[in-house]
Coordinates of C-alpha atoms in Angstrom, one line a residue:
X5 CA -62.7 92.5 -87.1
X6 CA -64.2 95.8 -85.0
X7 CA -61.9 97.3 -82.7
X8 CA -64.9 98.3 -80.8
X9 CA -68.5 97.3 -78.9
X10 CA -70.7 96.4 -82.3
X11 CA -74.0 96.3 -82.1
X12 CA -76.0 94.0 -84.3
X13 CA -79.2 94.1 -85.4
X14 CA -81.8 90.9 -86.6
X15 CA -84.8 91.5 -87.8
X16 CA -86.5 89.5 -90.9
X17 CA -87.9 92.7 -91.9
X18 CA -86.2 94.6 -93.7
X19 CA -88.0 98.0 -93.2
X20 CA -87.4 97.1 -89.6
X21 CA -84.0 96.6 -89.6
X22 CA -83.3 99.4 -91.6
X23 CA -85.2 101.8 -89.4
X24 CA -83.4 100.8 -86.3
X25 CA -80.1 100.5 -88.1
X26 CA -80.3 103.8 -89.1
X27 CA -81.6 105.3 -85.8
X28 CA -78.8 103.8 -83.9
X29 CA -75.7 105.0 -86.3
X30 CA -77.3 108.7 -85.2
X31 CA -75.8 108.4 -82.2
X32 CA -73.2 105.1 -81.8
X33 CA -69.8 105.9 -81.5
X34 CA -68.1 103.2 -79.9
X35 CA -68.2 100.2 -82.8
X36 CA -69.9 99.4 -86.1
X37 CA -73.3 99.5 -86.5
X38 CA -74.3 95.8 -88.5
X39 CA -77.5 94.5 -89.2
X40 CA -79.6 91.3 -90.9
X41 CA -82.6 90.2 -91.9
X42 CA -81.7 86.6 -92.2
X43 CA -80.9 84.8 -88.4
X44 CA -79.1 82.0 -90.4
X45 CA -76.3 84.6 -92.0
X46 CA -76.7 86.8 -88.4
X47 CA -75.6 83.6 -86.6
X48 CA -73.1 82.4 -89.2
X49 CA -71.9 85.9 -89.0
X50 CA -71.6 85.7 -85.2
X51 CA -69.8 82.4 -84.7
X52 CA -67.1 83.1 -86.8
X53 CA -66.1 86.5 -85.2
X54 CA -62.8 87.0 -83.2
X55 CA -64.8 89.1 -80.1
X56 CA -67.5 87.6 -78.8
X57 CA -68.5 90.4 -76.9
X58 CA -71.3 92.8 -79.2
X59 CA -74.9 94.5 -78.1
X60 CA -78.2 92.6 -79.8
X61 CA -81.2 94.2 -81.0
X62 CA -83.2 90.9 -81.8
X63 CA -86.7 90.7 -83.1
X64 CA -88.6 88.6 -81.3
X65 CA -90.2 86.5 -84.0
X66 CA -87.5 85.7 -87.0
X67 CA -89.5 83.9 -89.3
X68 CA -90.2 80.2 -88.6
X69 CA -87.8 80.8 -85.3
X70 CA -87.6 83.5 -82.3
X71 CA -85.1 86.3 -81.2
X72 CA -84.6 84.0 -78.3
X73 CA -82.9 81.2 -80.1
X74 CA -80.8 83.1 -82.1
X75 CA -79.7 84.2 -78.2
X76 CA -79.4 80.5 -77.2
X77 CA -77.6 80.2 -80.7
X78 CA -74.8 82.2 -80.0
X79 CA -74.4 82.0 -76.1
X80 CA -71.5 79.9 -76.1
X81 CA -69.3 82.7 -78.4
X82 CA -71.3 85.3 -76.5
X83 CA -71.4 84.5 -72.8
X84 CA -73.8 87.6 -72.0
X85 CA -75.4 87.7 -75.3
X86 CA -79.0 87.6 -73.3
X87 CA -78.4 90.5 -70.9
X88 CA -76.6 92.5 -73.7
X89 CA -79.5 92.4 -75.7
X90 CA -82.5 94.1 -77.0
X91 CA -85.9 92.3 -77.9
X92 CA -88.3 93.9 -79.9
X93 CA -91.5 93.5 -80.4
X94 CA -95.1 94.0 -81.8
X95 CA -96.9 93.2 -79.0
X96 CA -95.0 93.2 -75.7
X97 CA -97.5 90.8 -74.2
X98 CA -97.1 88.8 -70.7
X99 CA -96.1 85.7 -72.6
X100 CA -93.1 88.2 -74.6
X101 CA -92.4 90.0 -70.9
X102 CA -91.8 86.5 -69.3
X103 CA -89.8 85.2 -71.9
X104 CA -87.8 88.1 -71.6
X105 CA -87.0 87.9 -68.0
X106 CA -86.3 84.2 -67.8
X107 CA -83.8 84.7 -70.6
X108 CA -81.9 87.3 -68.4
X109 CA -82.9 90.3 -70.9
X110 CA -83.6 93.4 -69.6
X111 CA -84.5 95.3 -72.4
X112 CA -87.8 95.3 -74.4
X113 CA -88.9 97.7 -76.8
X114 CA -92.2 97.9 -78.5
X115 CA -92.9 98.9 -82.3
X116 CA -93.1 101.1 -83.2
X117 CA -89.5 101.7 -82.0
X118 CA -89.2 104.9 -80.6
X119 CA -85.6 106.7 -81.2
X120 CA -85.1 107.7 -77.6
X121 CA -86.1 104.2 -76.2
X122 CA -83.6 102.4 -78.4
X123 CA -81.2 105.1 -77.7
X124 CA -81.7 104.7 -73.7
X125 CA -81.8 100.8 -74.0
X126 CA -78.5 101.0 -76.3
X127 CA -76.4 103.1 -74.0
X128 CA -77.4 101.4 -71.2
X129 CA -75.6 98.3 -72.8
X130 CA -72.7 100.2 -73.8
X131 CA -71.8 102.2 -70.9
X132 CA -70.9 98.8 -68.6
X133 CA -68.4 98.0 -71.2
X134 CA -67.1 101.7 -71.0
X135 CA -67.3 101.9 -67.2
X136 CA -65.4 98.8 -67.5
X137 CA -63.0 100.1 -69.4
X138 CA -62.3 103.0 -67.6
X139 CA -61.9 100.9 -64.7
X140 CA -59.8 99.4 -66.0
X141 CA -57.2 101.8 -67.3
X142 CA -57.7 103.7 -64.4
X143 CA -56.6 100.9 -61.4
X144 CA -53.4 98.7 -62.5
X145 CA -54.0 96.8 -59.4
X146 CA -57.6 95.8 -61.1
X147 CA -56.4 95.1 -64.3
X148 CA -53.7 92.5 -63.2
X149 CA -56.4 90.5 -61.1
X150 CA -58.8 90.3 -64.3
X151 CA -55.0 89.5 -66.4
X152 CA -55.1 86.6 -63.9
X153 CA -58.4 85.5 -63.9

């Protein structure tokens, strides 16, 4: 179990997956960096964790299946698995864009990934959970409403 915001990675190619894997342990601080090339073991992997809170950097075509279903996969151990997520892609065509926005992700990346996008797109995940956070050690009065929720 991570004691922090992991980001996971799916992509069936390994290359791929490496590339981004390493690109985002430059700079990620705030949980473990994991990643897979198979969505079967990426999903087995996700059901059976304790958090269900993570970011995604999801490939958009896994083999015979697509980044989105992997999404629609999980969703019920990871409520905001769609808008914590990143799709990348080959081809970032209108079909890919639309899919994208009716899935509630707002973050697409193109390959060839470039560093600074995935680092953007990454932080931009993270830092809700940290303003969160924050908020949330900061105002007593906040936390105990969320306590109650």
């Amino acid at each position: 179990m991570s004691d922090g915001l992991d980001v996971i990675i799916v992509d069936d190619d390994p290359d791929v997956c490496e590339l981004i894997s390493t690109t985002i342990e430059r700079f990620y601080a705030w949980g473990k960096v994991l990643s897979f090339t198979d969505p079967e073991e990426a999903t087995y992997y996700c059901l059976g964790r304790d958090i269900g809170v993570a970011i995604f950097v999801v490939d958009v075509f896994l083999g015979g299946s697509s980044g989105f279903y992997f999404l629609d996969t999980i969703e019920e151990k990871f409520p905001t698995a769609h808008s914590d997520a990143i799709i990348v892609t080959g081809n970032a065509s209108d079909d890919v864009v639309n899919m994208c926005i009716a899935s509630d992700v707002n973050h697409l990346i193109e390959k060839p990934v470039r560093p600074y996008a995935l680092q953007l797109a990454v932080r931009a995940i993270a830092e809700k959970y940290l303003k969160f956070a924050k908020r949330l050690f900061n105002d007593p009065e906040f936390a105990k409403n969320i306590a109650n929720f």
